[in-house]
Amino acid sequence: MDPKTYDPKSVTAIVGDVYLTGFSESMIEIEKDEDSYEVKQGAQGDVALATINSALGTIKFTLLQTSPQVPYLDRLASSRKLVPVTVIASGDPKETSSATQAYVKKPASRSYGKSIEDREYELQCIDLKME
């Protein structure tokens, strides 16, 4: 069996209508904000599940401070505008995460030193789909 190969260049991220470039090493993290079920166990061991229908999720982008999209994401955070966001990992397996409505929670924290620093942006997704 041949080993699988991952290539970070196979990952594409689009916020609004802008393709993000200049990622740092950790690139992108995507997570649902809540579990799919809430489990309750009774005193005698009976178990019940309650479906949690939340589609909330968070996508975190980590860019280099030199990324051309840093000013765009900072402006987007200040504008409080809702935008679509899509992340596609076109490797094997192909994975797509998207939301039709998301907003940048706040501008990235800034630090300066002798090396290039990271800028982290968290997008709150109102209707995150992970396929």
mmCIF file of C-alpha atoms in Angstrom:
data_model
loop_
_atom_site.group_PDB
_atom_site.id
_atom_site.type_symbol
_atom_site.label_atom_id
_atom_site.label_comp_id
_atom_site.label_asym_id
_atom_site.label_seq_id
_atom_site.Cartn_x
_atom_site.Cartn_y
_atom_site.Cartn_z
ATOM 1 C CA MET A 1 0.000 0.000 0.000
ATOM 2 C CA ASP A 2 1.404 3.363 -1.027
ATOM 3 C CA PRO A 3 1.675 6.041 1.656
ATOM 4 C CA LYS A 4 -0.663 9.026 1.445
ATOM 5 C CA THR A 5 0.840 12.458 0.941
ATOM 6 C CA TYR A 6 -0.493 15.718 2.344
ATOM 7 C CA ASP A 7 0.331 18.998 0.613
ATOM 8 C CA PRO A 8 -0.581 22.235 2.433
ATOM 9 C CA LYS A 9 -0.909 23.900 -0.976
ATOM 10 C CA SER A 10 -3.988 21.738 -1.584
ATOM 11 C CA VAL A 11 -5.878 23.791 1.027
ATOM 12 C CA THR A 12 -7.791 26.848 -0.189
ATOM 13 C CA ALA A 13 -9.535 29.429 2.004
ATOM 14 C CA ILE A 14 -11.943 32.102 0.781
ATOM 15 C CA VAL A 15 -13.449 34.824 2.999
ATOM 16 C CA GLY A 16 -16.039 36.961 1.249
ATOM 17 C CA ASP A 17 -14.651 36.916 -2.268
ATOM 18 C CA VAL A 18 -10.981 37.048 -1.216
ATOM 19 C CA TYR A 19 -8.602 34.082 -1.358
ATOM 20 C CA LEU A 20 -6.338 33.997 1.707
ATOM 21 C CA THR A 21 -2.588 33.582 1.232
ATOM 22 C CA GLY A 22 0.472 33.880 3.437
ATOM 23 C CA PHE A 23 -0.472 31.266 6.017
ATOM 24 C CA SER A 24 1.710 30.534 9.007
ATOM 25 C CA GLU A 25 2.611 26.977 10.033
ATOM 26 C CA SER A 26 -0.667 26.127 11.797
ATOM 27 C CA MET A 27 -2.724 27.575 8.894
ATOM 28 C CA ILE A 28 -6.391 26.771 9.651
ATOM 29 C CA GLU A 29 -8.421 25.224 12.463
ATOM 30 C CA ILE A 30 -12.137 24.428 12.089
ATOM 31 C CA GLU A 31 -14.422 23.334 14.903
ATOM 32 C CA LYS A 32 -18.116 23.030 15.699
ATOM 33 C CA ASP A 33 -19.013 25.027 18.818
ATOM 34 C CA GLU A 34 -21.251 22.341 20.324
ATOM 35 C CA ASP A 35 -21.540 18.563 20.411
ATOM 36 C CA SER A 36 -24.179 16.819 18.290
ATOM 37 C CA TYR A 37 -25.971 15.346 21.319
ATOM 38 C CA GLU A 38 -26.468 15.957 25.003
ATOM 39 C CA VAL A 39 -26.485 12.709 26.958
ATOM 40 C CA LYS A 40 -28.403 12.236 30.199
ATOM 41 C CA GLN A 41 -28.150 9.089 32.269
ATOM 42 C CA GLY A 42 -30.714 8.310 34.935
ATOM 43 C CA ALA A 43 -30.107 6.788 38.378
ATOM 44 C CA GLN A 44 -30.997 3.305 37.103
ATOM 45 C CA GLY A 45 -28.741 3.515 34.040
ATOM 46 C CA ASP A 46 -31.342 4.600 31.480
ATOM 47 C CA VAL A 47 -29.807 6.819 28.819
ATOM 48 C CA ALA A 48 -31.519 9.549 26.822
ATOM 49 C CA LEU A 49 -30.090 11.653 24.025
ATOM 50 C CA ALA A 50 -31.136 15.170 23.157
ATOM 51 C CA THR A 51 -30.213 16.359 19.680
ATOM 52 C CA ILE A 52 -28.394 19.689 19.614
ATOM 53 C CA ASN A 53 -29.344 21.457 16.399
ATOM 54 C CA SER A 54 -26.738 24.182 16.576
ATOM 55 C CA ALA A 55 -24.842 24.964 13.389
ATOM 56 C CA LEU A 56 -22.475 27.391 15.137
ATOM 57 C CA GLY A 57 -18.788 26.897 14.526
ATOM 58 C CA THR A 58 -15.443 28.651 14.539
ATOM 59 C CA ILE A 59 -12.762 28.859 11.868
ATOM 60 C CA LYS A 60 -9.370 30.171 12.936
ATOM 61 C CA PHE A 61 -6.896 31.396 10.311
ATOM 62 C CA THR A 62 -3.259 31.947 11.246
ATOM 63 C CA LEU A 63 -1.499 34.230 8.789
ATOM 64 C CA LEU A 64 1.984 35.671 8.681
ATOM 65 C CA GLN A 65 2.038 39.386 9.515
ATOM 66 C CA THR A 66 3.252 39.920 5.923
ATOM 67 C CA SER A 67 0.154 38.308 4.359
ATOM 68 C CA PRO A 68 -1.550 40.699 1.929
ATOM 69 C CA GLN A 69 -4.932 39.747 3.457
ATOM 70 C CA VAL A 70 -4.144 40.996 7.008
ATOM 71 C CA PRO A 71 -5.522 44.519 6.306
ATOM 72 C CA TYR A 72 -8.627 43.011 4.659
ATOM 73 C CA LEU A 73 -9.423 40.816 7.683
ATOM 74 C CA ASP A 74 -8.782 43.712 10.097
ATOM 75 C CA ARG A 75 -11.204 45.913 8.125
ATOM 76 C CA LEU A 76 -13.738 43.095 8.010
ATOM 77 C CA ALA A 77 -13.543 42.734 11.794
ATOM 78 C CA SER A 78 -14.149 46.451 12.270
ATOM 79 C CA SER A 79 -17.060 46.476 9.819
ATOM 80 C CA ARG A 80 -18.992 43.678 11.604
ATOM 81 C CA LYS A 81 -20.105 42.518 8.164
ATOM 82 C CA LEU A 82 -21.385 38.979 7.581
ATOM 83 C CA VAL A 83 -19.575 37.180 4.754
ATOM 84 C CA PRO A 84 -19.435 33.657 3.354
ATOM 85 C CA VAL A 85 -16.375 31.561 4.166
ATOM 86 C CA THR A 86 -15.145 28.352 2.531
ATOM 87 C CA VAL A 87 -12.190 26.099 3.248
ATOM 88 C CA ILE A 88 -11.441 23.284 0.809
ATOM 89 C CA ALA A 89 -8.796 20.626 1.382
ATOM 90 C CA SER A 90 -8.636 19.012 -2.039
ATOM 91 C CA GLY A 91 -6.339 16.156 -1.042
ATOM 92 C CA ASP A 92 -7.379 12.624 -0.111
ATOM 93 C CA PRO A 93 -9.835 12.653 1.506
ATOM 94 C CA LYS A 94 -11.378 15.834 0.147
ATOM 95 C CA GLU A 95 -12.894 17.953 2.911
ATOM 96 C CA THR A 96 -15.024 21.077 2.604
ATOM 97 C CA SER A 97 -16.045 23.400 5.435
ATOM 98 C CA SER A 98 -18.266 26.382 4.695
ATOM 99 C CA ALA A 99 -20.671 28.922 6.099
ATOM 100 C CA THR A 100 -22.895 31.342 4.232
ATOM 101 C CA GLN A 101 -22.778 33.747 7.190
ATOM 102 C CA ALA A 102 -19.687 34.415 9.280
ATOM 103 C CA TYR A 103 -18.005 37.395 10.887
ATOM 104 C CA VAL A 104 -14.485 38.126 12.097
ATOM 105 C CA LYS A 105 -14.723 38.286 15.904
ATOM 106 C CA LYS A 106 -12.028 40.952 16.321
ATOM 107 C CA PRO A 107 -8.878 42.277 14.670
ATOM 108 C CA ALA A 108 -5.790 40.144 15.228
ATOM 109 C CA SER A 109 -3.516 40.798 18.196
ATOM 110 C CA ARG A 110 -0.291 42.407 17.094
ATOM 111 C CA SER A 111 3.213 41.732 18.317
ATOM 112 C CA TYR A 112 6.511 42.828 16.842
ATOM 113 C CA GLY A 113 9.976 41.386 17.319
ATOM 114 C CA LYS A 114 13.059 40.326 15.414
ATOM 115 C CA SER A 115 11.102 37.619 13.540
ATOM 116 C CA ILE A 116 7.951 37.566 11.465
ATOM 117 C CA GLU A 117 4.966 37.217 13.793
ATOM 118 C CA ASP A 118 1.577 35.526 13.345
ATOM 119 C CA ARG A 119 -1.835 37.145 13.039
ATOM 120 C CA GLU A 120 -4.747 34.974 14.209
ATOM 121 C CA TYR A 121 -8.308 35.612 13.091
ATOM 122 C CA GLU A 122 -11.343 33.768 14.424
ATOM 123 C CA LEU A 123 -14.486 33.738 12.336
ATOM 124 C CA GLN A 124 -17.765 32.940 14.077
ATOM 125 C CA CYS A 125 -19.793 30.873 11.644
ATOM 126 C CA ILE A 126 -23.574 31.022 11.983
ATOM 127 C CA ASP A 127 -24.245 27.979 9.771
ATOM 128 C CA LEU A 128 -21.054 25.896 9.591
ATOM 129 C CA LYS A 129 -21.178 22.784 7.407
ATOM 130 C CA MET A 130 -18.361 20.253 7.544
ATOM 131 C CA GLU A 131 -18.422 17.793 4.656
#
